Tab-separated table of C-alpha atoms and ligand atoms in Angstrom:
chain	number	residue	atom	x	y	z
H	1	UNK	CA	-73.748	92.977	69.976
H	2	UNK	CA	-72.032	95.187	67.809
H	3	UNK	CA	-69.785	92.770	66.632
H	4	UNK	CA	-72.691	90.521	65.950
H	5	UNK	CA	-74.325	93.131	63.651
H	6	UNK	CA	-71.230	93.867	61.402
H	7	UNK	CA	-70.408	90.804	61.118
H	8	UNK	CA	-74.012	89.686	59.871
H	9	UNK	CA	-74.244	93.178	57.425
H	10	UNK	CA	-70.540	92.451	55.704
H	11	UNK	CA	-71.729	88.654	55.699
H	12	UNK	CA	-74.712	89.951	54.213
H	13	UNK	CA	-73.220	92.395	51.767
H	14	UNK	CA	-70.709	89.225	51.047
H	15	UNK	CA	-74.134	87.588	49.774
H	16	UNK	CA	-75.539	90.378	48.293
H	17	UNK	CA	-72.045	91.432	46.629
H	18	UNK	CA	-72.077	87.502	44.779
H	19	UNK	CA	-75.846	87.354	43.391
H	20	UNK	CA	-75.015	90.791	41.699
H	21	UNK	CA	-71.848	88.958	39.643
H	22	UNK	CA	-74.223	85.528	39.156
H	23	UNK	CA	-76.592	88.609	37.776
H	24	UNK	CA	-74.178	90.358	35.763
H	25	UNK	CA	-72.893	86.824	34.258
H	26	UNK	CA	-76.710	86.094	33.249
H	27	UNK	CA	-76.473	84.774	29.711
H	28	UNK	CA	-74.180	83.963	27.168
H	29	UNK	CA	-70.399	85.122	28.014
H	30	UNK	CA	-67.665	85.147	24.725
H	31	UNK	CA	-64.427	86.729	25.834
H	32	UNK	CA	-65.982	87.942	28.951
H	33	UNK	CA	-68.760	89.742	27.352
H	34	UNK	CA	-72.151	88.905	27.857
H	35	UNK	CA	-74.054	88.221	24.779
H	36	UNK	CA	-77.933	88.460	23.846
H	37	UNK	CA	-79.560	86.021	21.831
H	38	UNK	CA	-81.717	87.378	18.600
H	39	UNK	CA	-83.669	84.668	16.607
H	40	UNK	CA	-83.414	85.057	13.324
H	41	UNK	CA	-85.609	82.102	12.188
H	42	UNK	CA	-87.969	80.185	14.024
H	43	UNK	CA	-86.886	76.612	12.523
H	44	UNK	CA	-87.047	72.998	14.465
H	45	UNK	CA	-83.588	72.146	15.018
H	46	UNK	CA	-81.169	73.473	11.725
H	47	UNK	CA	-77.838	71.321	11.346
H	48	UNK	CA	-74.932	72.225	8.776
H	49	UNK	CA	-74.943	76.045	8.750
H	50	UNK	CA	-72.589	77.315	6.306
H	51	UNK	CA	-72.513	81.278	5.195
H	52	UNK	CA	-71.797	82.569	1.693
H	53	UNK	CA	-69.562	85.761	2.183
H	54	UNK	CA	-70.547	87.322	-1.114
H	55	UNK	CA	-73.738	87.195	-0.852
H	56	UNK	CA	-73.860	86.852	2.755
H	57	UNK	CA	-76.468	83.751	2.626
H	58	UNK	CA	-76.735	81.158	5.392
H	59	UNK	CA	-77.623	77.746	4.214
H	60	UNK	CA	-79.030	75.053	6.526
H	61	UNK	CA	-80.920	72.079	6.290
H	62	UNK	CA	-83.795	70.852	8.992
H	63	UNK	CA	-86.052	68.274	8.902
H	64	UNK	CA	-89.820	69.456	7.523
H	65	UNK	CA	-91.368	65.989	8.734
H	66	UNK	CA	-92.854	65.748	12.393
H	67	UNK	CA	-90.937	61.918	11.898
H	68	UNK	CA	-87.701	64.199	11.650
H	69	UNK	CA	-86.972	61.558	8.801
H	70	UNK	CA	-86.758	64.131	5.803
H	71	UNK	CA	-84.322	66.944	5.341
H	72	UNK	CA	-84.633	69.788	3.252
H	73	UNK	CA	-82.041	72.457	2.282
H	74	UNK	CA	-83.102	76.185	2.802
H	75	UNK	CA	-81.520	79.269	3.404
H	76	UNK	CA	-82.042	82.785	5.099
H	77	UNK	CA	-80.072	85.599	3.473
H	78	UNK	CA	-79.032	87.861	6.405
H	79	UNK	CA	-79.563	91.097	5.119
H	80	UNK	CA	-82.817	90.734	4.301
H	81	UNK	CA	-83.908	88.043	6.267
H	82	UNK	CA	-85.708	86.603	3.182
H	83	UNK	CA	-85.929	83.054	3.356
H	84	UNK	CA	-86.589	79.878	1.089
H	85	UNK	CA	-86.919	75.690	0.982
H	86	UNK	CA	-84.461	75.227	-1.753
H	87	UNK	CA	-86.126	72.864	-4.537
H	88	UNK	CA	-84.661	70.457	-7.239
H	89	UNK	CA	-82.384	68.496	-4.156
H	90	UNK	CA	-83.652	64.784	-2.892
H	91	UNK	CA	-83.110	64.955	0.767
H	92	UNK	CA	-80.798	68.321	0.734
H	93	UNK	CA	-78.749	67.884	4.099
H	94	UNK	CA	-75.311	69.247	3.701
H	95	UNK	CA	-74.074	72.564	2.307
H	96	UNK	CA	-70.280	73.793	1.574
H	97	UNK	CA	-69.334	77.540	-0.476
H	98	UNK	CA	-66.156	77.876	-2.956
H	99	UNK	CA	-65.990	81.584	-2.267
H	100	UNK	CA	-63.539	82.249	-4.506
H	101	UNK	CA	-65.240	80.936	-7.590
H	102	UNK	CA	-68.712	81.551	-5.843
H	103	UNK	CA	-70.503	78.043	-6.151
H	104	UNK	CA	-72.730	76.734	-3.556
H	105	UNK	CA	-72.593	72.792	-3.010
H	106	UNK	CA	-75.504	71.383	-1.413
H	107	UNK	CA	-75.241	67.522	-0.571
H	108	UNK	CA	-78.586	65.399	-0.727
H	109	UNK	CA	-79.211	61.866	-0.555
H	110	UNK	CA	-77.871	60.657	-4.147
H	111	UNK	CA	-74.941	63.403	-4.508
H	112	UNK	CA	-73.626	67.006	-5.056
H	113	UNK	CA	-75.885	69.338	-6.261
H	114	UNK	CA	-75.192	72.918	-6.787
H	115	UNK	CA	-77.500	76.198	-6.416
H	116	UNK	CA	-78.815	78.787	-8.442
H	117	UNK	CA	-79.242	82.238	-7.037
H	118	UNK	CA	-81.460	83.225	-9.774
H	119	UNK	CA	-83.587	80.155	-10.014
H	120	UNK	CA	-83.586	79.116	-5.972
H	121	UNK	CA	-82.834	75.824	-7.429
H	122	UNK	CA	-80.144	72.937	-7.016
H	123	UNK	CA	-78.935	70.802	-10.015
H	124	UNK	CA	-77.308	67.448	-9.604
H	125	UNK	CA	-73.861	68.016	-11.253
H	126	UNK	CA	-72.298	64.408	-10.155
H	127	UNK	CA	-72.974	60.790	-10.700
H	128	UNK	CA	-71.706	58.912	-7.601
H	129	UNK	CA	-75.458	58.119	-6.056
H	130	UNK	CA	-73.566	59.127	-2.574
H	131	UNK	CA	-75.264	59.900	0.454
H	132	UNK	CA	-73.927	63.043	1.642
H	133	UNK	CA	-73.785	63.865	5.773
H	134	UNK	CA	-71.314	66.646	5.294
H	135	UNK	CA	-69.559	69.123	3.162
H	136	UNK	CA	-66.579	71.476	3.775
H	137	UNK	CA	-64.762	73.393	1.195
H	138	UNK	CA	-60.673	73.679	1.466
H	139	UNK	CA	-59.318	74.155	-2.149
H	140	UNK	CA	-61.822	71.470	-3.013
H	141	UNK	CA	-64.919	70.053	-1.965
H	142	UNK	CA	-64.963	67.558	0.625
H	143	UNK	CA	-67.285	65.777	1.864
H	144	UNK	CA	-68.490	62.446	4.382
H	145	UNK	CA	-70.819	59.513	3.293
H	146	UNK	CA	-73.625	57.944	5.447
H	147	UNK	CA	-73.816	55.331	6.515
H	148	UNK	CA	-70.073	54.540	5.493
H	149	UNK	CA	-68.151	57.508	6.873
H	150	UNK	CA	-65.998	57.368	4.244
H	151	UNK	CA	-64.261	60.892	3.334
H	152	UNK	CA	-64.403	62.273	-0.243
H	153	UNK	CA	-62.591	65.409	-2.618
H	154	UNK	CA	-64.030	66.205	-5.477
H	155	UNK	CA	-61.788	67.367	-8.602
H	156	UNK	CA	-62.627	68.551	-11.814
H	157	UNK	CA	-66.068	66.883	-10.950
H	158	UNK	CA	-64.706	63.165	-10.262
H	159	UNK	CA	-65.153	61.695	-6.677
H	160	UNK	CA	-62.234	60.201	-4.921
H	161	UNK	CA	-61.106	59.027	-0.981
H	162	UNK	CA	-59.301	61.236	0.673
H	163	UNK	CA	-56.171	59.680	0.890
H	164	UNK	CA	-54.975	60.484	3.983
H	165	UNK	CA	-58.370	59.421	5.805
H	166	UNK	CA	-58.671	56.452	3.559
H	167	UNK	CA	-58.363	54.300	6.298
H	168	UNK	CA	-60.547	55.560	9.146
H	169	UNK	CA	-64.336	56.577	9.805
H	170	UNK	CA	-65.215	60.361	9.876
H	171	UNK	CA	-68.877	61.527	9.568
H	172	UNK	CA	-67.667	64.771	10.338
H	173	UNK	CA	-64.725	66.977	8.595
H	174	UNK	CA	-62.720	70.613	8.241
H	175	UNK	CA	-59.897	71.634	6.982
H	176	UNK	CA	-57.457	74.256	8.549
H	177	UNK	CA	-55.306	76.815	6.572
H	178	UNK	CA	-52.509	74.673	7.147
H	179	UNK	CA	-53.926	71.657	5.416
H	180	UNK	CA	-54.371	69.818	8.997
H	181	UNK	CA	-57.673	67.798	8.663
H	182	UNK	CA	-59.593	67.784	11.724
H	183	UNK	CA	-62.487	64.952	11.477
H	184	UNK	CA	-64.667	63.452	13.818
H	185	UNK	CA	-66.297	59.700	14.275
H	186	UNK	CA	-67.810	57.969	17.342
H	187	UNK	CA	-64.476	57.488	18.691
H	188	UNK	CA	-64.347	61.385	19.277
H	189	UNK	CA	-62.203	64.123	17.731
H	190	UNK	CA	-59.063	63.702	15.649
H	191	UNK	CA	-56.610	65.425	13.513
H	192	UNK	CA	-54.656	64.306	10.624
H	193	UNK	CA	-51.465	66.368	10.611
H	194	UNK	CA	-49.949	67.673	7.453
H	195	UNK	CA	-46.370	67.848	8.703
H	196	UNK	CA	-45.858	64.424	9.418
H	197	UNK	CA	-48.853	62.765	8.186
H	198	UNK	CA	-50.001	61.495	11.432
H	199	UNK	CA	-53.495	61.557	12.528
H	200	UNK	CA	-53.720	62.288	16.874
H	201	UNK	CA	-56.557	62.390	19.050
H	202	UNK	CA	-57.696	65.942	20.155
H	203	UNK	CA	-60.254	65.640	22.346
H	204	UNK	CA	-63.407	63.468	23.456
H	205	UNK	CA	-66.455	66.079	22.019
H	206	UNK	CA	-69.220	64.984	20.620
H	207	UNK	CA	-69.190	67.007	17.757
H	208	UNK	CA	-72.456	68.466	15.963
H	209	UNK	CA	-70.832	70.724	13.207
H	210	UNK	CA	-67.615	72.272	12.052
H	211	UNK	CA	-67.336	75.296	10.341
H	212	UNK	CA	-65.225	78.067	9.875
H	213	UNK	CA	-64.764	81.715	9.709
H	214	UNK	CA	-64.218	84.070	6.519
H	215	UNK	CA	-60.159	83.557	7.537
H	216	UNK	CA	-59.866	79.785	7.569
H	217	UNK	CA	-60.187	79.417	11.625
H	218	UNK	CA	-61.782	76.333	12.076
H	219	UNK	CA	-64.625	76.056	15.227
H	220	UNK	CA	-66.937	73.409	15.767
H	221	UNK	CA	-70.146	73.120	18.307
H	222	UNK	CA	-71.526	69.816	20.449
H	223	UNK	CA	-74.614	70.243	21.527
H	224	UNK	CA	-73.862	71.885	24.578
H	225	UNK	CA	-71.413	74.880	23.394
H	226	UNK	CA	-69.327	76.478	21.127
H	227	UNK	CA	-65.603	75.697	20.310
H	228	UNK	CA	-62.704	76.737	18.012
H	229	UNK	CA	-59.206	75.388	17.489
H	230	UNK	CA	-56.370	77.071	18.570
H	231	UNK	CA	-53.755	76.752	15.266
H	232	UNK	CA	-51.116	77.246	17.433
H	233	UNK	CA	-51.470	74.422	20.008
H	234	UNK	CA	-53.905	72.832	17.913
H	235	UNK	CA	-55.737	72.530	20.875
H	236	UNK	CA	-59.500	73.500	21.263
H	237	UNK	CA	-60.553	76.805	23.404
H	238	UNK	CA	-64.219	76.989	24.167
H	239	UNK	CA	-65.936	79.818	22.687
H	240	UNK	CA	-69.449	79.904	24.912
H	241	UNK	CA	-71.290	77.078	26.392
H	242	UNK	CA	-74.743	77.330	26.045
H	243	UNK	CA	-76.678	74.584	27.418
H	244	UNK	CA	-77.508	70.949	27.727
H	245	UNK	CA	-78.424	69.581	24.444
H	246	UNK	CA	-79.501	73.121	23.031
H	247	UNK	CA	-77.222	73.201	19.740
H	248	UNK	CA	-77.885	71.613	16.466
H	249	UNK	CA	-74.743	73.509	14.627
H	250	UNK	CA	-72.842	76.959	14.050
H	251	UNK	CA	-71.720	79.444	11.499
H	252	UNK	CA	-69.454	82.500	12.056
H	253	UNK	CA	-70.615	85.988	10.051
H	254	UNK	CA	-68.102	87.961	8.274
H	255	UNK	CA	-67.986	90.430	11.318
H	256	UNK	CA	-67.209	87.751	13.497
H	257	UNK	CA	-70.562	87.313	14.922
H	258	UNK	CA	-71.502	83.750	15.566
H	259	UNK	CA	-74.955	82.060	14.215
H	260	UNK	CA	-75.979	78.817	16.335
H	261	UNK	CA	-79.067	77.027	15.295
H	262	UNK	CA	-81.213	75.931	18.841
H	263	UNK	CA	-84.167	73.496	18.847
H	264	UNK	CA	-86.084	76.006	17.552
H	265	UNK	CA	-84.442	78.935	16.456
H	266	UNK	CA	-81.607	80.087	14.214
H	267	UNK	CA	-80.079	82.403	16.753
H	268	UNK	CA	-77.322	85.148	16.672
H	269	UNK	CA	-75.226	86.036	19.807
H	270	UNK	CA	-75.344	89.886	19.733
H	271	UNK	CA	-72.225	91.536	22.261
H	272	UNK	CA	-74.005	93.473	25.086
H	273	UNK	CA	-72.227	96.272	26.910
H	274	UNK	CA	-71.634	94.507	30.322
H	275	UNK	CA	-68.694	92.403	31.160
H	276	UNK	CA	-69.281	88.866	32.642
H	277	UNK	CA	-65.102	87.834	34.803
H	278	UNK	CA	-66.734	85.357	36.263
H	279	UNK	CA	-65.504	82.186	34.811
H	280	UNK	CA	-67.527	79.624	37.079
H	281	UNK	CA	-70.886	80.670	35.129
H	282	UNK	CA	-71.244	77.995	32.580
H	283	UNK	CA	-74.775	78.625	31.874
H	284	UNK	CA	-75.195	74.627	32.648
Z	301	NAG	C1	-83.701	90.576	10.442
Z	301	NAG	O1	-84.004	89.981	11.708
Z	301	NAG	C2	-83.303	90.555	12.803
Z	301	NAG	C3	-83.646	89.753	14.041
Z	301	NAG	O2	-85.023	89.674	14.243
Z	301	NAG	C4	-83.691	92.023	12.931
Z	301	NAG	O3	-82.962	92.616	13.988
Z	301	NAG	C5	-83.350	92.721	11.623
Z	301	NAG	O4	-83.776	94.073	11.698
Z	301	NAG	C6	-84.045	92.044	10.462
Z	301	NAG	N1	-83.602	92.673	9.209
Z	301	NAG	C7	-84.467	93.103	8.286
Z	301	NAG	C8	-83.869	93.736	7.071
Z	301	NAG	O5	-85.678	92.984	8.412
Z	302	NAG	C1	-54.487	55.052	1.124
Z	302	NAG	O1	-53.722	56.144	0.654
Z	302	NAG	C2	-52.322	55.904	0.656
Z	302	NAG	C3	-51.652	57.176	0.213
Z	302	NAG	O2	-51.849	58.187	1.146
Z	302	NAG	C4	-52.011	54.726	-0.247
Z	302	NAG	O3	-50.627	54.449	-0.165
Z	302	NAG	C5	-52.807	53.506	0.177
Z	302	NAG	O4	-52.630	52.476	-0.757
Z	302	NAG	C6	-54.291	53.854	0.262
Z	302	NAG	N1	-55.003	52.711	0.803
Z	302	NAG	C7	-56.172	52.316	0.318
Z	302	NAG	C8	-56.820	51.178	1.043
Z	302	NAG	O5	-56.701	52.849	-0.635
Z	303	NAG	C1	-62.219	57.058	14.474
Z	303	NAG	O1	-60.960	57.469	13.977
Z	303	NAG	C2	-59.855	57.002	14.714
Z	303	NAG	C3	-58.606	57.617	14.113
Z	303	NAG	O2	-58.466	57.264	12.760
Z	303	NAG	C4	-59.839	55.481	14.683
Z	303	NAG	O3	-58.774	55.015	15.477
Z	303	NAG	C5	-61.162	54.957	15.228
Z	303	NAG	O4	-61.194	53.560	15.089
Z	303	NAG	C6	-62.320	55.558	14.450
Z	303	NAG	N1	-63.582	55.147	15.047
Z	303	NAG	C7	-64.443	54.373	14.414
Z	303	NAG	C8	-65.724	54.056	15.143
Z	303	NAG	O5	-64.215	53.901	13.306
């Protein structure tokens, strides 16, 4: 009878013991921590996030239309939380910063465009008529065309392939500190390597977004988590995973904190004080 009784209480305790880590892991876990989420914007699903470190500005575009046919670019400077449509763009989508010589691309529907802090306002500054998905800045501009997926620099403001992608899709692009071009099409995830100028497949995600931090790391999000690649292996460590269908794109502050845009929200994952070991929580 005894026997019976311990056994149930430790069984029970057993029980007890595991819903108290399930607890402790409720939420978002980055390196073990557990993370809360604080919406800075309520905005129907934000793609492209890219942050200006000198002015520490996060541009985005989202779709203003209940079709979800137009895009507008806006942006929500994060130490004031002020927030604006930006005007002069037709069909603002993508967005891309030179930091060093602080110019702000924005990519709309016939070209580049770049904004004005003082005015709010974008100016077309090319003449290529492109439709622009995406923009990342390495050294240059790049950028992708839709529908084409073709892959464009742009130098002393003239448009050209990249050459080393002048051969393949990618809708999706970044560049790494080592010149490694990581871009994505339907097919899934690839890399063009600088060394030997050989492009290998890294991994079957269906990327959202790339981005990358104020040192060059590259990460990317799908729209069920959070990634980054590992320069080393070049291979890609996840970051958090979030949830089924539940992110639209990602930006990384200059303190590290990450920015991911939800179906409705422009969220940032704030550390909490409690540790989350337990790697089976997935939050899926
Ligand atoms: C901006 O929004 C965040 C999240 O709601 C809030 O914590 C912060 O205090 C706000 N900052 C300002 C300057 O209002
Ligand atoms: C692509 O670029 C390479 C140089 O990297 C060049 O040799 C080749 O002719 C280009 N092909 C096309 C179709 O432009
Ligand atoms: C995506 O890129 C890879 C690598 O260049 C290529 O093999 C594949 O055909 C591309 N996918 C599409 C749909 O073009």
């Amino acid at each position: 009878m005894r026997f019976i009784i311990l056994s149930a209480l430790i069984a029970y305790l057993e029980y007890a013991g595991a819903q108290v880590t399930d607890e402790a892991c409720d939420g978002i876990v980055i390196n073990n921590v557990i993370h809360e989420q604080q919406v800075l914007k309520e905005i129907h699903a934000a793609y492209q996030l890219t942050i200006d470190y000198n002015t520490n500005t996060l541009f985005f575009s989202y779709s203003d239309d209940k079709s979800g046919s137009a895009y507008d670019s806006a942006y929500i400077n994060l130490n004031t939380n002020e927030s604006k449509i930006i005007k002069g763009i037709n069909g603002g989508f993508a967005s891309a910063v030179d930091e060093i010589q602080k110019v702000v691309y924005l990519g709309g529907k016939d070209g580049i465009y770049r904004f004005d802090y003082a005015t709010k306002v974008a100016t077309h500054i090319d003449g290529t008529n492109h439709n622009i998905w995406q923009m990342f800045f390495k050294k240059y501009l790049h950028y992708t065309t839709y529908p084409e997926e073709e892959v464009y620099i742009f130098k002393e403001l003239q448009s050209s392939r990249v050459p080393e992608l002048n051969s393949t899709k990618g809708l999706l692009i970044a560049v790494d500190n080592y010149d490694n071009i990581y871009f994505w099409n339907s097919t899934g995830l690839f890399v063009h390597n600088n060394a030997d100028d050989q492009v290998t497949f890294v991994g079957d995600y269906d990327v959202n977004g790339f981005t990358s931090d104020s040192k060059g790391k590259v990460f990317f999000s799908t729209g069920d988590g959070l990634y980054y690649i590992n320069d080393d292996t070049k291979k890609v460590e996840t970051l958090a995973l979030i949830g089924n269908g539940e992110v639209f794109g990602m930006a990384v502050e200059a303190d590290g904190s990450i920015i991911y845009a939800s179906l409705n929200s422009l969220i940032r994952l704030k550390p909490t004080n409690v540790n989350c070991y337990n790697n089976d929580n997935k939050n899926l």
